[in-house]
Tab-separated table of C-alpha atoms and ligand atoms in Angstrom:
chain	number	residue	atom	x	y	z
A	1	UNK	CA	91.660	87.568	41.632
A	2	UNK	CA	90.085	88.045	45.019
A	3	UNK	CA	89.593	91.718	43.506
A	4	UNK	CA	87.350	90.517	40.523
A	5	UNK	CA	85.541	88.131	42.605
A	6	UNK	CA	84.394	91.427	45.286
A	7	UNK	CA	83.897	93.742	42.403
A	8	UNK	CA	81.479	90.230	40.906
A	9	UNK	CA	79.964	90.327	44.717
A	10	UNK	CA	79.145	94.181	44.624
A	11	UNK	CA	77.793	94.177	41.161
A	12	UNK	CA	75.422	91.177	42.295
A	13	UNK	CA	74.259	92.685	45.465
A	14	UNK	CA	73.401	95.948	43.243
A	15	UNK	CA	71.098	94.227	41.025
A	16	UNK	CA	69.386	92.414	43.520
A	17	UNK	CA	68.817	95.865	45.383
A	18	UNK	CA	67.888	96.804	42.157
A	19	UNK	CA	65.536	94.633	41.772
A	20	UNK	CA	64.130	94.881	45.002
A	21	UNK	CA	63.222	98.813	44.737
A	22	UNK	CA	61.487	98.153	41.295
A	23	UNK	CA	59.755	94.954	42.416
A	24	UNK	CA	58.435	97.242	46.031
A	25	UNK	CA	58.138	100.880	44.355
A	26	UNK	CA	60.973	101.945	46.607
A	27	UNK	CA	63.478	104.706	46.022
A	28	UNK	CA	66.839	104.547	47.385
A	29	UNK	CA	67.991	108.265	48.985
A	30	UNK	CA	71.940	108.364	49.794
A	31	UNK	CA	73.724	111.110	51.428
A	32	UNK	CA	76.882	112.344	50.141
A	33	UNK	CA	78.769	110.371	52.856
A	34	UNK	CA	77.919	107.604	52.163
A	35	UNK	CA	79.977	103.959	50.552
A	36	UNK	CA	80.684	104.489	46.974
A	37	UNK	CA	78.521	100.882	46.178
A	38	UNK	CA	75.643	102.830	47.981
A	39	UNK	CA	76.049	105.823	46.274
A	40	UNK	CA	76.378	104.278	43.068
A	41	UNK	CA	72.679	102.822	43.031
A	42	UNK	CA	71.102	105.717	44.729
A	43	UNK	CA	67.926	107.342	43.057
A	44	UNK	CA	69.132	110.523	44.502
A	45	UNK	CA	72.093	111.619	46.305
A	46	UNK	CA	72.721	114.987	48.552
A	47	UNK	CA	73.112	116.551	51.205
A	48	UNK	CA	70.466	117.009	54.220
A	49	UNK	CA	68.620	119.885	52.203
A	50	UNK	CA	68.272	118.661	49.365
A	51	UNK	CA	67.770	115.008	50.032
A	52	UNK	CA	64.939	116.513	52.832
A	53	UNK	CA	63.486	118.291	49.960
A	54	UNK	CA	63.381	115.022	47.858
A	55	UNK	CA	61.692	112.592	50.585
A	56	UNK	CA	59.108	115.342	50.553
A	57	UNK	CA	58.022	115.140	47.038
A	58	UNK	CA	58.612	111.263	45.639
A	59	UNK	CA	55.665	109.826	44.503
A	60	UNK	CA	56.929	105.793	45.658
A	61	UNK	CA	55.355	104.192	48.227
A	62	UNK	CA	58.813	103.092	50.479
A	63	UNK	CA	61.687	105.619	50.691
A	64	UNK	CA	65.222	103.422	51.780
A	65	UNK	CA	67.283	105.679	53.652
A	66	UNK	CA	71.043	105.354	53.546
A	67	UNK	CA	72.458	108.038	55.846
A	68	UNK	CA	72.020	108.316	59.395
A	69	UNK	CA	68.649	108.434	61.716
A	70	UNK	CA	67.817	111.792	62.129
A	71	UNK	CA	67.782	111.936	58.420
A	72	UNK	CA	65.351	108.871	58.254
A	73	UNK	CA	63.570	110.340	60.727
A	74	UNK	CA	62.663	113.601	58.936
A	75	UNK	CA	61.507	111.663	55.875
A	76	UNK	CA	59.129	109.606	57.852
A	77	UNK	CA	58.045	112.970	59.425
A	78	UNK	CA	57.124	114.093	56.528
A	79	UNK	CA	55.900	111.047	54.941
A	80	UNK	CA	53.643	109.921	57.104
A	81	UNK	CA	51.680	107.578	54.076
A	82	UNK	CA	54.958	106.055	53.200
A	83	UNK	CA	57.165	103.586	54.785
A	84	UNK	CA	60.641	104.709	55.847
A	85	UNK	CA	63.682	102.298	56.124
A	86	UNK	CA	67.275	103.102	57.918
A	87	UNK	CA	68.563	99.859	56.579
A	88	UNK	CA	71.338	99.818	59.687
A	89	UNK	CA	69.361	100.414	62.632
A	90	UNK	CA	72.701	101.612	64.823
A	91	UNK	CA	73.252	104.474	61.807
A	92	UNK	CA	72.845	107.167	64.839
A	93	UNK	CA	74.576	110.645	65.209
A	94	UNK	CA	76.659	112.014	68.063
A	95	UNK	CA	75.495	115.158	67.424
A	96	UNK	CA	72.015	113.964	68.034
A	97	UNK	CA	72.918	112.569	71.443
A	98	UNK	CA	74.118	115.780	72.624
A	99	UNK	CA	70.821	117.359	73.507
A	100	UNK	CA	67.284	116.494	74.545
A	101	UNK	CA	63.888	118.239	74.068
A	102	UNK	CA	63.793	119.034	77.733
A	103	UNK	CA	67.038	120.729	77.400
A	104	UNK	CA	65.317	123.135	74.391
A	105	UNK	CA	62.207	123.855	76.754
A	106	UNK	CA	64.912	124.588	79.141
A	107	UNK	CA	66.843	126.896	77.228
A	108	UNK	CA	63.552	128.196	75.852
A	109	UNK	CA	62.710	129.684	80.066
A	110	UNK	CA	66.022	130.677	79.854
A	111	UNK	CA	66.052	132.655	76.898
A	112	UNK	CA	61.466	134.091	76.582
A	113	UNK	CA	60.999	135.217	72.880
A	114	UNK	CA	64.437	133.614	71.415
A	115	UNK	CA	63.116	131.507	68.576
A	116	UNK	CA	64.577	128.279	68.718
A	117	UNK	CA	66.496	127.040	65.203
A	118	UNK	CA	66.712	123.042	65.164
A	119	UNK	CA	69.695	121.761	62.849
A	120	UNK	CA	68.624	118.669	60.956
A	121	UNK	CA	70.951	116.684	63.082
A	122	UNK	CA	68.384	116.527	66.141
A	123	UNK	CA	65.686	113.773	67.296
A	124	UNK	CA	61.979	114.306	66.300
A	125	UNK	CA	61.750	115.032	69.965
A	126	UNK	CA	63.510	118.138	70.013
A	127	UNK	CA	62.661	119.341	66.090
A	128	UNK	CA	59.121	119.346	67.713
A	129	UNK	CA	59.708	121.459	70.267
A	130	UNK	CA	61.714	123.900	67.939
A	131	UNK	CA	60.400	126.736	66.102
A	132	UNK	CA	62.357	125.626	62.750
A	133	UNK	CA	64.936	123.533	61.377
A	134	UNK	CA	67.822	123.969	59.467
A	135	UNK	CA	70.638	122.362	57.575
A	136	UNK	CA	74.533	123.759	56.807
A	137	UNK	CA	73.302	124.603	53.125
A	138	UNK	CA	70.391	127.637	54.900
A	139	UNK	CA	71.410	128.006	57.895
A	140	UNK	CA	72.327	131.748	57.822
A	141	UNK	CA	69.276	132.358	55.775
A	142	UNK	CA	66.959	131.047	58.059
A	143	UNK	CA	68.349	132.557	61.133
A	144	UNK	CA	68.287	135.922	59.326
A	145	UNK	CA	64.401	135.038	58.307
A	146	UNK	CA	63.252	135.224	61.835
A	147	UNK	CA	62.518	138.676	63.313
A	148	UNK	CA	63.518	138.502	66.851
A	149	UNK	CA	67.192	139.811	67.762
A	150	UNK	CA	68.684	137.063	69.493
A	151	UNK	CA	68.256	133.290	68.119
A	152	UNK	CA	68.536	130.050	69.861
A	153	UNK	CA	70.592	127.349	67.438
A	154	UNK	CA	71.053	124.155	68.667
A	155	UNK	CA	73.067	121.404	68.972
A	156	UNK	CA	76.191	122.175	67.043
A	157	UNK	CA	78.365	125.389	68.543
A	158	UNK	CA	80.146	125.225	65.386
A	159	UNK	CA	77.692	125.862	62.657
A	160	UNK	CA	76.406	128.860	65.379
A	161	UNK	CA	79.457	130.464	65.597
A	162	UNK	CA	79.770	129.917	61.770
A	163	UNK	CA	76.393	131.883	61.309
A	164	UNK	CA	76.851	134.018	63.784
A	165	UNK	CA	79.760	135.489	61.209
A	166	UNK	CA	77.250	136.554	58.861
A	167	UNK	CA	74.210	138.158	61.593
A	168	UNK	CA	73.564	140.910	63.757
A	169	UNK	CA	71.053	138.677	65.721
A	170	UNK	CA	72.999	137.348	69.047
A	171	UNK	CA	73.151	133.535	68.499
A	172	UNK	CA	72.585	131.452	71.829
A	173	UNK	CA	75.108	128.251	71.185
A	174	UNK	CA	74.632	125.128	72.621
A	175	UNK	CA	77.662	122.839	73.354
A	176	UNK	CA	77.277	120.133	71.082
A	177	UNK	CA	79.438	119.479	67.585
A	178	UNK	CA	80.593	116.593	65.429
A	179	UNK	CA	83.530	114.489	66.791
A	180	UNK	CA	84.602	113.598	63.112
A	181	UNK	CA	84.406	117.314	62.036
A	182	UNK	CA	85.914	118.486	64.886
A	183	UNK	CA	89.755	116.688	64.072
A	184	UNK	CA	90.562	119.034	61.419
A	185	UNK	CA	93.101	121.309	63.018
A	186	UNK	CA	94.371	124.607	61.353
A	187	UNK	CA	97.744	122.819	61.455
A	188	UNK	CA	96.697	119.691	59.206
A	189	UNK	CA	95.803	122.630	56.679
A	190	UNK	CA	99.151	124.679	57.429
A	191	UNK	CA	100.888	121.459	56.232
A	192	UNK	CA	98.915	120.094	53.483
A	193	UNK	CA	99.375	123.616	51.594
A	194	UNK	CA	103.325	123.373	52.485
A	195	UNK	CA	103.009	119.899	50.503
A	196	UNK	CA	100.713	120.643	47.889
A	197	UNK	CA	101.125	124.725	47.058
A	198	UNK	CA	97.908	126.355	45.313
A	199	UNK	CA	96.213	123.562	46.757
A	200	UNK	CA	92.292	125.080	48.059
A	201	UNK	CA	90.921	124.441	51.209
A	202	UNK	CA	86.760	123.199	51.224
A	203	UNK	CA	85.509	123.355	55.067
A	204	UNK	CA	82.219	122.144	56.124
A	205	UNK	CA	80.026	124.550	58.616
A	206	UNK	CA	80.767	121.728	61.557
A	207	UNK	CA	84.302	122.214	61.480
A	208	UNK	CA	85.702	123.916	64.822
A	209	UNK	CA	86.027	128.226	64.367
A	210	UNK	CA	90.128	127.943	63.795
A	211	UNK	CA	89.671	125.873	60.938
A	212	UNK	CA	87.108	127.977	59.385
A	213	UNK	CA	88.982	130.894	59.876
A	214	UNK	CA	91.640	129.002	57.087
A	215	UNK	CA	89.304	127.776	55.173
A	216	UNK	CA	89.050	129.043	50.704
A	217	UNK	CA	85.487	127.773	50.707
A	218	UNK	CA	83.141	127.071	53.439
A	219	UNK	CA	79.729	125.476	52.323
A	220	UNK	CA	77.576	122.108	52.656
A	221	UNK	CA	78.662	119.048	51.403
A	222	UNK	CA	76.585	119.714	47.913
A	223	UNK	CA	78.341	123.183	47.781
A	224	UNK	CA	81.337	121.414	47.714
A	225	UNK	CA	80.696	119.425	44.708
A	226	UNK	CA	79.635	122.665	43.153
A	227	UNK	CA	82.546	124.480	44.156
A	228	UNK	CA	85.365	121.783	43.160
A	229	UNK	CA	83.732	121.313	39.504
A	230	UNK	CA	83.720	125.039	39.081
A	231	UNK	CA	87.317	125.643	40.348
A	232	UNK	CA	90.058	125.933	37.767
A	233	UNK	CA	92.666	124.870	40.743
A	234	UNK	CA	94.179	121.510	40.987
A	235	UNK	CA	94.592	120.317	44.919
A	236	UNK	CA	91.600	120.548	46.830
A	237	UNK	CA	92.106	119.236	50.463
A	238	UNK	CA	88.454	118.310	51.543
A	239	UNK	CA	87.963	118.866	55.177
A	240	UNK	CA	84.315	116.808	55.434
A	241	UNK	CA	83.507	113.429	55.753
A	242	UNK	CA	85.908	111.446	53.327
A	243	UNK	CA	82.758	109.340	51.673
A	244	UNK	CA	82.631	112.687	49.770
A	245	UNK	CA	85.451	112.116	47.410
A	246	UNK	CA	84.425	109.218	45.736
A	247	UNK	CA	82.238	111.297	43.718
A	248	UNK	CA	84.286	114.197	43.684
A	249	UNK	CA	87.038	112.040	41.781
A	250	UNK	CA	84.490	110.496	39.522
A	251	UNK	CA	83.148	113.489	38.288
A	252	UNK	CA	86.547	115.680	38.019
A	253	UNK	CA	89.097	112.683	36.921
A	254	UNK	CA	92.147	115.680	36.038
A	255	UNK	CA	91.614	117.052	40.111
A	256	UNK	CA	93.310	116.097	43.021
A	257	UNK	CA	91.178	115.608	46.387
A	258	UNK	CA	93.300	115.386	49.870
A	259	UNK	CA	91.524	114.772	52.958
A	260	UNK	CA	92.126	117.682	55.463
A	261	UNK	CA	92.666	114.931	57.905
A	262	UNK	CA	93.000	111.130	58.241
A	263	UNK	CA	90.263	110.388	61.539
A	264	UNK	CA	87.762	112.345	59.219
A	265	UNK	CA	85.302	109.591	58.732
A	266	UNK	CA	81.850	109.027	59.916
A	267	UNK	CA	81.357	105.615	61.271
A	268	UNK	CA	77.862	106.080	61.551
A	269	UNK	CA	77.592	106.983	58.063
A	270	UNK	CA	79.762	103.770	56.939
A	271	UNK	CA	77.908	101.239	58.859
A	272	UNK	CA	74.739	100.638	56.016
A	273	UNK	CA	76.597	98.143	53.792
A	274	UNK	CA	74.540	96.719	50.736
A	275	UNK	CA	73.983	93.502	53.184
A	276	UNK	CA	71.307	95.839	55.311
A	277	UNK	CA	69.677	97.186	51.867
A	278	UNK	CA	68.858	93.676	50.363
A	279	UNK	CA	68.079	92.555	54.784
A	280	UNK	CA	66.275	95.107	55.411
A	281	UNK	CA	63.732	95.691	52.708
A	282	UNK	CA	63.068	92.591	51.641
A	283	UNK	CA	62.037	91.689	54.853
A	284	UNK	CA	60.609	94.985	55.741
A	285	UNK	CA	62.927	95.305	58.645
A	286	UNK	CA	63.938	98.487	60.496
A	287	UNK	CA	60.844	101.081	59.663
A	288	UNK	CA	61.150	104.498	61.464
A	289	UNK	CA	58.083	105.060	63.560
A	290	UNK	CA	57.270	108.502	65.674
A	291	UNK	CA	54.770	108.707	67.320
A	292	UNK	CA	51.828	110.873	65.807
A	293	UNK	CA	51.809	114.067	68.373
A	294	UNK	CA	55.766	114.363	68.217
A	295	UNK	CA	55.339	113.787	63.868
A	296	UNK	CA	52.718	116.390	63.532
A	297	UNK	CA	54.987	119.096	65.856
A	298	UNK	CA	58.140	118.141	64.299
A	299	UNK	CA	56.712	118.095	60.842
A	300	UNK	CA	56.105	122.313	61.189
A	301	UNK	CA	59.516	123.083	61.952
A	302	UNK	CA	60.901	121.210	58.918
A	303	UNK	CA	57.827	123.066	56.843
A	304	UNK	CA	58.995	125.982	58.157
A	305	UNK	CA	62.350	125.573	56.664
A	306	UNK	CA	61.367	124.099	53.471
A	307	UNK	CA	58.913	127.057	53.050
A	308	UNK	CA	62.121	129.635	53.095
B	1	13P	P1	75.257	118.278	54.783
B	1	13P	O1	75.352	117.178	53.778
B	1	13P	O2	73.854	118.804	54.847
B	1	13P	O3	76.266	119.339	54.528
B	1	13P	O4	75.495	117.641	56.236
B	1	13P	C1	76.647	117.095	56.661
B	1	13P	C2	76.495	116.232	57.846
B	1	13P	O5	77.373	116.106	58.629
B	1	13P	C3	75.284	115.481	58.019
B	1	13P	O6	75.333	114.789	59.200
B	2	SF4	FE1	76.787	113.249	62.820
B	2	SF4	FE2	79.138	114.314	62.176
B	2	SF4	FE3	78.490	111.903	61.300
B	2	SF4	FE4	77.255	114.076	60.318
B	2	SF4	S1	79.407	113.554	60.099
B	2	SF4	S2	76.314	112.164	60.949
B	2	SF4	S3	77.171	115.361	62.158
B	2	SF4	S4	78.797	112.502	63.432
């Protein structure tokens, strides 16, 4: 009963949303993390490339953001005519937290000539004082893009020492990562593939080096939808953010999707419920605003990228 009655209260709060975008000439963006109910009313779902690569080119006048600030951030960065919502205002990222823009002018004494590579996860502070961005999906193509020998990437060591795998430049690491990421252990694998044999491991770039060195697949969270729908195996244990599998299990009904391990959850990415969609932008609540120098600096090392 009390199941009908939620499924009733979803489907309700979906139309009004609905209604709402259509009514303001908003689109609703979703990353690939996020609650099924979310994803299931998105205009377009991804992963930081290509949902970067989408804020860039809709034509409505208010983009609703249902992922986490930094990605918010780079929409209104490069929207600068359109509103941008983060319907949860506390949707931050650890990640983000884990290193400042006077850290990257630091780092940039330390290191004269080292181009600086921003990963999406960053503030607008430090993407403007970096000489481009990137995301897991091109990360290895835009550090082999630049022509100096040794590369700065910041913040995650991870997704450095994952590139670093596929370079000859020397990558400069800084010491930041994703806690959620960071809980898959080779062991959790080891014993997943004891309990379900032929099943495939997926890793995300973020995961710690021992892990990746385990993993079948290693790609962004859109690679991964790729790469399960194109695999004839059965098991997949998923070792990203567990919002993932909703869609993974809609789309592939005869496959089986295991989460490399239980803590891997994002509670940043689960805190926009459909409560803070209908809140927020019908009463216009929770707009990203940069200020104009930091937009316009920021805004070239995303262009940068996107031009690649
Ligand atoms: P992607 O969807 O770009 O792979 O990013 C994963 C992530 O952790 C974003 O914070
Ligand atoms: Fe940040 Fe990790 Fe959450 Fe992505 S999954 S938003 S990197 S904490």
């Amino acid at each position: 009963m009390t199941d009908v009655n939620d499924k009733n209260d979803i489907k309700a709060k979906q139309e009004i949303i609905k209604d709402l975008l259509k009514k303001k000439r908003a689109i609703l963006l979703a990353h690939n993390y996020q609650r099924g109910e979310i994803q299931d009313i998105a205009d377009f779902q991804g992963d930081s490339l290509e949902l970067s690569i989408k804020a860039n080119k809709t034509d409505a006048d208010i983009i609703v953001f249902c992922g986490v600030r930094f990605m918010a951030e780079s929409a209104a960065i490069m929207n600068p005519d359109k509103i941008v919502i983060l319907p949860n205002e506390n949707a931050g990222c650890p990640m983000v937290d884990m290193i400042t823009a006077k850290d990257i002018i630091n780092l940039k004494k330390d290191y004269p000539g080292a181009p600086v590579v921003a990963y999406v996860n960053t503030s607008a502070e430090c993407k403007a004082v970096s000489d481009i961005c990137c995301t897991s999906a091109n990360a290895v193509k835009v550090v082999n893009s630049l022509p100096a020998g040794r590369v700065i990437m910041v913040p995650d060591k991870n997704l450095g020492s994952y590139v670093q795998r596929f370079t000859d430049k020397e990558i400069i690491n800084w010491p930041g990562y994703c806690p959620p990421h960071g809980r898959t252990k080779p062991e959790d694998i080891k014993i997943l593939k004891e309990k379900y044999p032929g099943a495939v491991f997926v890793a995300h770039p973020e995961s710690i080096p021992e892990t990746i060195d385990v993993a079948d697949h290693v790609s962004s969270t859109s690679g991964m939808y790729k790469f399960v729908r194109e695999s004839n195996a059965k098991y997949f244990i998923i070792g990203t953010e567990q919002g993932i599998m909703y869609k993974m299990r809609k789309e592939n009904p005869g496959k089986v999707f295991i989460s490399s391990n239980k803590g891997l959850i994002c509670p940043n990415m689960k805190r926009t419920h459909l409560e803070d969609v209908i809140n927020s932008l019908s009463n216009m609540k929770n707009i990203i605003r940069i200020s104009e120098d930091i937009r316009i600096q920021a805004r070239k090392s995303i262009e940068n990228m996107l031009a690649l």
